[in-house]
Amino acid sequence: MRRISGFWVITLCVAGVALAQAPEPAQPAKDAAVHDELRALQKAMEDALNSRDLDALLANVDDDLVFTAMNAESGYGKEHVRDYFNRMLNGPDKVVENIKVDFVPDKLAVFYGPDVAVSAGKAESHYELTNGMKFDVTARWTGTLVRKQGRWLVGSFHYSANVFDNPVLTIQRNYLVAGGAGGALVLGLLGFFIGRKTGRRATG
């Protein structure tokens, strides 16, 4: 299951760009304009991930990006993101064949000064792996946006799934259940035939 856990990494910075803001009424004009900028960033990054456009993705993250992927591995900077993206989606030993993600923020971003915003939400994701496995997962993300030279960029991102309820865990459980049932059947058949053989010897 090690390779399966690795595919989560490809969403590490991309999901962080899903800092688009959920619509809320009565926004001041100035605030509304800023939230529109964040929504535009979210759309650009979501499109980049779903079309597997690495250059467009990296163009919207900060040079000092900090991220934690779903497999609990941390990375720093654009080159680390490039390495993971290529390894998981484009390399000869890639894990993910196709991915479709829809990032949905919980609410409007919280601002810490005029140039720093924090947002969180869920990511409705569909994965198709190179081993033929297909599944959907609802993940959670938290991201920090920073404005530099008039542009909003992804500064940090944390991505995770429910460790008690997720598709990979379900697959593991199914294997265990199937394995347990298969083992019980084998033992039952073995006991039946041994019993018959022993019985024949006793009566013979």
XYZ file of N, CA and C in Angstrom:
612
model
N 0.826 -1.209 0.000
C 0.000 0.000 0.000
C 0.864 1.265 0.000
N 2.221 1.112 0.035
C 3.091 2.272 0.100
C 2.941 3.164 -1.108
N 2.826 2.542 -2.308
C 2.705 3.336 -3.518
C 1.362 4.044 -3.576
N 0.326 3.383 -3.051
C -0.995 4.011 -3.056
C -0.973 5.272 -2.219
N -0.300 5.217 -1.055
C -0.257 6.411 -0.208
C 0.514 7.532 -0.881
N 1.438 7.192 -1.774
C 2.248 8.217 -2.392
C 1.483 9.139 -3.306
N 0.407 8.636 -3.927
C -0.286 9.469 -4.893
C -0.914 10.699 -4.265
N -1.154 10.644 -2.943
C -1.765 11.815 -2.298
C -0.889 13.043 -2.454
N 0.388 12.830 -2.609
C 1.321 13.955 -2.620
C 1.046 14.916 -3.751
N 0.515 14.452 -4.867
C 0.361 15.331 -6.024
C -0.599 16.466 -5.764
N -1.441 16.294 -4.760
C -2.397 17.369 -4.486
C -1.869 18.380 -3.496
N -0.695 18.156 -2.986
C -0.160 18.929 -1.871
C -0.226 20.422 -2.057
N 0.316 20.959 -3.143
C 0.281 22.414 -3.285
C -0.936 22.842 -4.064
N -1.426 21.950 -4.931
C -2.532 22.333 -5.790
C -3.793 22.544 -4.991
N -4.039 21.663 -4.050
C -5.222 21.836 -3.224
C -5.123 23.104 -2.406
N -3.908 23.486 -2.073
C -3.723 24.702 -1.312
C -4.202 25.922 -2.045
N -4.235 25.855 -3.360
C -4.693 26.994 -4.117
C -6.195 27.087 -4.108
N -6.848 26.106 -3.535
C -8.293 26.125 -3.477
C -8.749 27.064 -2.389
N -8.224 28.219 -2.376
C -8.555 29.191 -1.349
C -9.610 30.163 -1.858
N -10.366 29.721 -2.804
C -11.474 30.531 -3.283
C -12.466 30.700 -2.150
N -13.152 31.808 -2.165
C -14.000 32.119 -1.026
C -15.457 31.813 -1.301
N -16.093 31.160 -0.333
C -17.519 30.889 -0.443
C -18.284 32.198 -0.435
N -19.332 32.310 -1.257
C -20.057 33.572 -1.344
C -20.779 33.927 -0.051
N -20.659 35.161 0.370
C -21.384 35.663 1.529
C -21.949 37.034 1.178
N -23.107 37.376 1.721
C -23.755 38.629 1.350
C -23.097 39.853 1.983
N -23.391 41.001 1.423
C -23.044 42.311 1.986
C -21.558 42.498 2.226
N -20.740 42.140 1.254
C -19.312 42.405 1.364
C -19.016 43.831 0.931
N -18.167 44.530 1.668
C -17.721 45.840 1.187
C -17.034 45.680 -0.165
N -17.126 46.708 -0.986
C -16.586 46.611 -2.347
C -15.105 46.255 -2.352
N -14.335 46.848 -1.422
C -12.909 46.576 -1.377
C -12.644 45.118 -1.024
N -13.350 44.593 -0.012
C -13.173 43.209 0.391
C -13.614 42.254 -0.720
N -14.703 42.585 -1.375
C -15.202 41.729 -2.449
C -14.175 41.595 -3.558
N -13.479 42.658 -3.870
C -12.465 42.622 -4.928
C -11.322 41.685 -4.551
N -10.918 41.717 -3.278
C -9.830 40.838 -2.826
C -10.267 39.376 -2.893
N -11.484 39.094 -2.447
C -11.976 37.720 -2.498
C -12.110 37.232 -3.938
N -12.453 38.137 -4.844
C -12.501 37.761 -6.260
C -11.112 37.374 -6.768
N -10.087 38.067 -6.287
C -8.721 37.713 -6.664
C -8.360 36.313 -6.169
N -8.799 35.987 -4.953
C -8.525 34.654 -4.411
C -9.298 33.581 -5.180
N -10.520 33.905 -5.568
C -11.290 32.946 -6.373
C -10.621 32.686 -7.720
N -10.072 33.753 -8.305
C -9.390 33.603 -9.587
C -8.155 32.708 -9.439
N -7.447 32.865 -8.319
C -6.284 32.020 -8.061
C -6.702 30.564 -7.903
N -7.776 30.335 -7.157
C -8.268 28.971 -6.979
C -8.596 28.324 -8.314
N -9.294 29.049 -9.175
C -9.685 28.477 -10.466
C -8.462 28.164 -11.324
N -7.489 29.071 -11.314
C -6.281 28.858 -12.106
C -5.538 27.612 -11.646
N -5.445 27.430 -10.343
C -4.726 26.290 -9.813
C -5.508 24.991 -9.971
N -6.806 25.053 -9.786
C -7.637 23.865 -9.978
C -7.570 23.396 -11.429
N -7.659 24.344 -12.359
C -7.542 24.008 -13.783
C -6.167 23.425 -14.103
N -5.130 23.982 -13.473
C -3.774 23.502 -13.720
C -3.614 22.052 -13.266
N -4.175 21.723 -12.105
C -4.079 20.355 -11.609
C -4.856 19.396 -12.500
N -6.096 19.744 -12.803
C -6.945 18.832 -13.566
C -6.469 18.640 -15.000
N -5.742 19.627 -15.529
C -5.184 19.483 -16.875
C -3.709 19.052 -16.829
N -3.185 18.883 -15.608
C -1.803 18.450 -15.386
C -0.801 19.411 -16.019
N -1.065 20.703 -15.830
C -0.198 21.750 -16.343
C 0.718 22.212 -15.207
N 1.884 21.595 -15.096
C 2.784 21.869 -13.988
C 3.297 23.299 -13.996
N 3.582 23.844 -15.166
C 4.104 25.210 -15.237
C 3.090 26.216 -14.705
N 1.824 26.042 -15.059
C 0.781 26.943 -14.569
C 0.620 26.809 -13.062
N 0.762 25.609 -12.574
C 0.651 25.379 -11.138
C 1.764 26.095 -10.376
N 2.996 25.904 -10.831
C 4.136 26.489 -10.135
C 4.172 28.011 -10.244
N 3.546 28.552 -11.276
C 3.535 30.003 -11.460
C 2.733 30.708 -10.366
N 1.910 29.954 -9.633
C 1.035 30.558 -8.637
C 1.368 30.157 -7.210
N 2.551 29.586 -7.003
C 2.982 29.292 -5.635
C 4.228 30.102 -5.319
N 4.425 30.394 -4.050
C 5.580 31.173 -3.620
C 6.857 30.343 -3.714
N 7.969 31.009 -3.951
C 9.251 30.301 -4.041
C 9.569 29.545 -2.755
N 9.082 30.060 -1.630
C 9.350 29.436 -0.332
C 8.152 28.643 0.187
N 7.376 28.082 -0.736
C 6.205 27.293 -0.360
C 6.563 26.213 0.658
N 5.699 26.063 1.671
C 5.830 25.001 2.663
C 4.573 24.148 2.592
N 4.743 22.831 2.514
C 3.555 21.987 2.432
C 3.727 20.700 3.216
N 2.588 20.136 3.625
C 2.551 18.796 4.204
C 1.529 17.998 3.419
N 1.974 16.892 2.835
C 1.109 16.078 1.988
C 0.321 15.075 2.821
N -0.586 14.361 2.165
C -1.471 13.457 2.879
C -0.745 12.249 3.473
N 0.449 11.949 2.964
C 1.220 10.848 3.546
C 2.126 11.336 4.676
N 1.878 12.563 5.162
C 2.589 13.172 6.297
C 4.013 13.577 5.953
N 4.354 13.631 4.680
C 5.680 14.079 4.276
C 5.649 15.559 3.953
N 6.647 16.293 4.459
C 6.702 17.732 4.225
C 7.682 18.063 3.114
N 7.434 19.185 2.450
C 8.323 19.627 1.390
C 8.420 21.137 1.382
N 9.469 21.650 0.755
C 9.726 23.080 0.737
C 10.158 23.510 -0.664
N 9.496 24.517 -1.183
C 9.929 25.113 -2.438
C 9.349 24.472 -3.689
N 9.490 25.193 -4.803
C 8.908 24.766 -6.068
C 9.524 23.485 -6.617
N 10.826 23.322 -6.440
C 11.479 22.155 -7.023
C 11.008 20.865 -6.382
N 10.698 20.923 -5.107
C 10.165 19.743 -4.440
C 8.790 19.397 -5.012
N 7.980 20.414 -5.244
C 6.673 20.194 -5.851
C 6.825 19.613 -7.256
N 7.746 20.166 -8.028
C 7.976 19.672 -9.391
C 8.372 18.194 -9.382
N 9.248 17.837 -8.454
C 9.709 16.457 -8.366
C 8.556 15.505 -8.071
N 7.714 15.860 -7.094
C 6.582 15.007 -6.742
C 5.578 14.900 -7.888
N 5.276 16.026 -8.489
C 4.294 16.051 -9.577
C 4.740 15.138 -10.714
N 5.999 15.271 -11.107
C 6.508 14.457 -12.207
C 6.569 12.983 -11.833
N 6.954 12.715 -10.589
C 7.074 11.323 -10.177
C 5.714 10.641 -10.060
N 4.714 11.368 -9.579
C 3.407 10.760 -9.349
C 2.515 10.731 -10.587
N 2.686 11.724 -11.474
C 1.774 11.837 -12.618
C 2.423 11.626 -13.977
N 3.708 11.880 -14.089
C 4.325 11.886 -15.415
C 5.459 10.895 -15.612
N 6.083 10.434 -14.540
C 7.259 9.595 -14.663
C 6.937 8.178 -15.118
N 7.961 7.395 -15.457
C 7.749 6.024 -15.922
C 7.145 5.121 -14.852
N 7.355 5.471 -13.590
C 6.789 4.686 -12.481
C 5.665 5.450 -11.785
N 4.974 6.290 -12.534
C 3.914 7.113 -11.946
C 2.854 6.246 -11.290
N 2.180 6.804 -10.308
C 1.139 6.110 -9.556
C -0.249 6.490 -10.056
N -0.434 7.759 -10.412
C -1.757 8.265 -10.780
C -1.867 8.423 -12.296
N -2.889 7.810 -12.859
C -3.148 7.930 -14.289
C -3.971 9.174 -14.596
N -4.929 9.474 -13.721
C -5.796 10.629 -13.940
C -6.342 11.114 -12.602
N -6.621 12.419 -12.538
C -7.144 13.005 -11.307
C -8.087 14.143 -11.647
N -9.142 14.267 -10.857
C -10.099 15.367 -10.995
C -10.448 15.848 -9.592
N -10.195 17.124 -9.323
C -10.413 17.655 -7.980
C -11.272 18.906 -8.036
N -12.195 19.010 -7.092
C -13.039 20.198 -6.949
C -12.853 20.715 -5.526
N -12.212 21.879 -5.389
C -11.927 22.442 -4.083
C -13.059 23.358 -3.638
N -13.560 23.120 -2.436
C -14.699 23.878 -1.905
C -14.330 24.478 -0.553
N -14.192 25.809 -0.444
C -13.855 26.429 0.842
C -15.042 26.392 1.798
N -14.727 26.367 3.090
C -15.783 26.371 4.101
C -16.481 27.726 4.174
N -15.694 28.797 4.061
C -16.219 30.154 4.172
C -15.175 31.114 3.626
N -15.433 32.398 3.737
C -14.472 33.394 3.294
C -13.165 33.290 4.082
N -12.068 33.641 3.430
C -10.752 33.578 4.068
C -10.672 34.555 5.239
N -9.838 34.178 6.196
C -9.544 35.048 7.334
C -8.243 35.785 7.038
N -8.242 37.110 7.181
C -7.061 37.913 6.858
C -6.271 38.258 8.121
N -4.952 38.170 7.999
C -4.034 38.578 9.059
C -3.177 39.711 8.489
N -3.775 40.872 8.412
C -3.151 41.984 7.721
C -3.584 41.985 6.262
N -3.176 42.968 5.498
C -3.656 43.111 4.114
C -3.059 42.105 3.131
N -1.963 41.432 3.509
C -1.252 40.595 2.547
C -1.123 39.128 2.950
N -1.867 38.712 3.965
C -1.834 37.315 4.399
C -3.261 36.850 4.654
N -3.640 35.724 4.062
C -4.979 35.168 4.247
C -4.871 33.675 4.503
N -5.781 33.155 5.328
C -5.828 31.726 5.627
C -7.227 31.210 5.309
N -7.292 30.070 4.649
C -8.578 29.489 4.291
C -8.514 27.982 4.454
N -9.688 27.354 4.600
C -9.768 25.900 4.750
C -11.042 25.403 4.085
N -11.061 24.136 3.735
C -12.247 23.576 3.106
C -12.059 22.106 2.793
N -12.898 21.608 1.884
C -12.817 20.208 1.498
C -12.455 20.098 0.015
N -11.945 18.942 -0.363
C -11.588 18.676 -1.756
C -12.271 17.380 -2.187
N -13.253 17.512 -3.073
C -13.922 16.339 -3.620
C -13.071 15.829 -4.779
N -12.488 14.650 -4.627
C -11.473 14.205 -5.571
C -11.795 12.829 -6.146
N -11.480 12.673 -7.430
C -11.609 11.377 -8.110
C -10.230 10.966 -8.610
N -9.808 9.756 -8.268
C -8.491 9.267 -8.655
C -8.609 8.003 -9.506
N -7.754 7.925 -10.515
C -7.592 6.709 -11.299
C -6.110 6.362 -11.279
N -5.774 5.232 -10.685
C -4.383 4.842 -10.526
C -3.915 3.982 -11.699
N -2.621 3.871 -11.847
C -2.062 3.104 -12.960
C -2.295 1.610 -12.796
N -2.633 1.158 -11.603
C -2.928 -0.264 -11.396
C -4.388 -0.602 -11.677
N -5.146 0.394 -12.183
C -6.543 0.165 -12.527
C -7.525 0.550 -11.446
N -7.059 0.848 -10.277
C -7.944 1.214 -9.181
C -8.532 2.603 -9.398
N -9.826 2.745 -9.116
C -10.517 4.029 -9.212
C -11.311 4.256 -7.934
N -11.270 5.479 -7.415
C -12.039 5.767 -6.211
C -12.189 7.266 -6.020
N -13.133 7.631 -5.159
C -13.397 9.023 -4.792
C -13.045 9.214 -3.326
N -12.571 10.392 -2.997
C -12.244 10.689 -1.605
C -12.547 12.158 -1.326
N -13.056 12.423 -0.138
C -13.256 13.794 0.335
C -12.150 14.110 1.329
N -11.247 15.000 0.959
C -10.113 15.356 1.809
C -10.347 16.732 2.425
N -9.493 17.103 3.360
C -9.537 18.420 3.992
C -8.226 19.138 3.727
N -8.293 20.469 3.585
C -7.087 21.261 3.353
C -7.135 22.573 4.144
N -5.969 23.073 4.467
C -5.798 24.401 5.050
C -4.635 25.066 4.333
N -4.826 26.283 3.876
C -3.776 26.953 3.127
C -3.583 28.395 3.561
N -2.379 28.870 3.353
C -2.031 30.270 3.619
C -1.672 30.941 2.301
N -2.273 32.098 2.050
C -1.980 32.876 0.850
C -1.224 34.141 1.237
N -0.279 34.496 0.409
C 0.479 35.731 0.638
C 0.437 36.584 -0.631
N 0.341 37.890 -0.439
C 0.337 38.803 -1.591
C 1.706 39.457 -1.712
N 2.337 39.237 -2.872
C 3.653 39.805 -3.143
C 3.632 40.511 -4.490
N 4.072 41.727 -4.490
C 4.124 42.532 -5.715
C 2.758 42.542 -6.429
N 1.715 42.655 -5.619
C 0.371 42.772 -6.160
C -0.290 41.468 -6.569
N 0.379 40.329 -6.367
C -0.173 39.025 -6.756
C -0.348 38.127 -5.538
N -1.462 37.382 -5.515
C -1.669 36.393 -4.468
C -1.010 35.084 -4.881
N -0.275 34.488 -3.934
C 0.415 33.226 -4.162
C 0.142 32.275 -3.007
N 0.272 30.982 -3.249
C 0.135 29.997 -2.181
C 1.440 29.958 -1.407
N 1.363 30.256 -0.103
C 2.563 30.276 0.730
C 2.765 29.002 1.519
N 1.669 28.380 1.951
C 1.769 27.108 2.658
C 0.466 26.343 2.486
N 0.578 25.027 2.652
C -0.599 24.188 2.464
C -0.463 22.873 3.213
N -1.562 22.486 3.880
C -1.610 21.199 4.590
C -2.824 20.432 4.078
N -2.593 19.187 3.699
C -3.646 18.363 3.077
C -3.763 17.051 3.833
N -4.988 16.631 4.130
C -5.148 15.386 4.896
C -6.504 14.753 4.626
N -6.587 13.465 4.986
C -7.852 12.729 4.885
C -8.148 12.101 6.244
N -9.351 11.614 6.406
C -9.763 10.970 7.648
C -9.014 9.650 7.802
N -8.178 9.528 8.834
C -7.386 8.313 9.004
C -8.253 7.113 9.401
N -9.499 7.365 9.842
C -10.380 6.288 10.251
C -11.370 5.885 9.164
N -11.479 6.693 8.119
C -12.463 6.406 7.069
C -11.982 7.023 5.767
N -11.347 6.220 4.913
C -10.887 6.687 3.618
C -10.797 5.504 2.660
N -10.746 5.744 1.356
C -10.777 4.650 0.387
C -9.629 3.649 0.531
N -8.435 4.117 0.837
C -7.308 3.199 0.983
C -7.529 2.266 2.163
N -8.030 2.814 3.275
C -8.317 1.996 4.447
C -9.419 0.979 4.138
N -10.415 1.404 3.375
C -11.489 0.491 2.995
C -10.958 -0.662 2.161
N -10.052 -0.369 1.241
C -9.448 -1.414 0.415
C -8.689 -2.399 1.295
N -7.920 -1.886 2.242
C -7.179 -2.764 3.149
C -8.122 -3.644 3.956
N -9.205 -3.061 4.443
C -10.177 -3.843 5.218
C -10.790 -4.946 4.361
N -11.122 -4.616 3.129
C -11.722 -5.610 2.244
C -10.770 -6.774 1.986
N -9.484 -6.453 1.807
C -8.486 -7.507 1.612
C -8.409 -8.407 2.844
N -8.433 -7.768 4.023
C -8.343 -8.545 5.248
C -9.564 -9.435 5.425
N -10.747 -8.874 5.144
C -11.973 -9.660 5.265
C -11.967 -10.820 4.278
N -11.596 -10.525 3.027
C -11.549 -11.576 2.008
C -10.517 -12.631 2.372
N -9.367 -12.179 2.864
C -8.326 -13.124 3.263
C -8.758 -13.988 4.423
N -9.441 -13.392 5.396
C -9.914 -14.151 6.541
C -10.955 -15.182 6.145
N -11.883 -14.780 5.265
C -12.910 -15.710 4.814
C -12.297 -16.844 4.014
N -11.325 -16.491 3.153
C -10.660 -17.519 2.348
C -9.907 -18.496 3.217
N -9.235 -17.978 4.258
C -8.493 -18.855 5.165
C -9.415 -19.793 5.919
N -10.565 -19.272 6.346
C -11.526 -20.107 7.065
C -12.059 -21.216 6.169
N -12.297 -20.879 4.881
C -12.800 -21.879 3.940
C -11.779 -22.984 3.719
N -10.522 -22.595 3.532
C -9.457 -23.582 3.325
C -9.328 -24.503 4.530
N -9.322 -23.897 5.724
C -9.206 -24.709 6.933
C -10.397 -25.643 7.089
N -11.587 -25.126 6.734
C -12.773 -25.968 6.832
C -12.706 -27.162 5.897
N -12.306 -26.916 4.647
C -12.190 -28.005 3.673
C -11.116 -28.996 4.096
N -9.989 -28.467 4.593
C -8.911 -29.332 5.037
C -9.368 -30.229 6.179
N -10.092 -29.641 7.128
C -10.604 -30.430 8.242
C -11.593 -31.483 7.783
N -12.415 -31.140 6.792
C -13.415 -32.081 6.283
C -12.749 -33.307 5.664
N -11.760 -33.060 4.791
C -11.100 -34.182 4.106
C -10.250 -35.014 5.060
N -9.580 -34.355 6.012
C -8.810 -35.107 7.003
C -9.741 -35.966 7.847
N -10.882 -35.382 8.183
C -11.848 -36.136 8.977
C -12.368 -37.360 8.237
N -12.641 -37.191 6.941
C -13.128 -38.320 6.147
C -12.076 -39.423 6.066
N -10.823 -38.998 5.834
C -9.743 -39.968 5.689
C -9.520 -40.730 6.985
N -9.538 -40.000 8.100
C -9.359 -40.642 9.401
C -10.501 -41.583 9.713
N -11.706 -41.163 9.341
C -12.863 -42.005 9.585
C -12.801 -43.312 8.812
N -12.339 -43.253 7.572
C -12.230 -44.447 6.748
C -11.216 -45.437 7.336
N -10.087 -44.910 7.850
C -9.071 -45.758 8.443
C -9.620 -46.439 9.691
N -10.394 -45.674 10.462
C -10.932 -46.218 11.715
C -11.903 -47.353 11.437
N -12.694 -47.218 10.372
C -13.697 -48.234 10.073
C -13.109 -49.378 9.263
N -11.941 -49.120 8.635
C -11.331 -50.147 7.790
C -10.588 -51.085 8.619
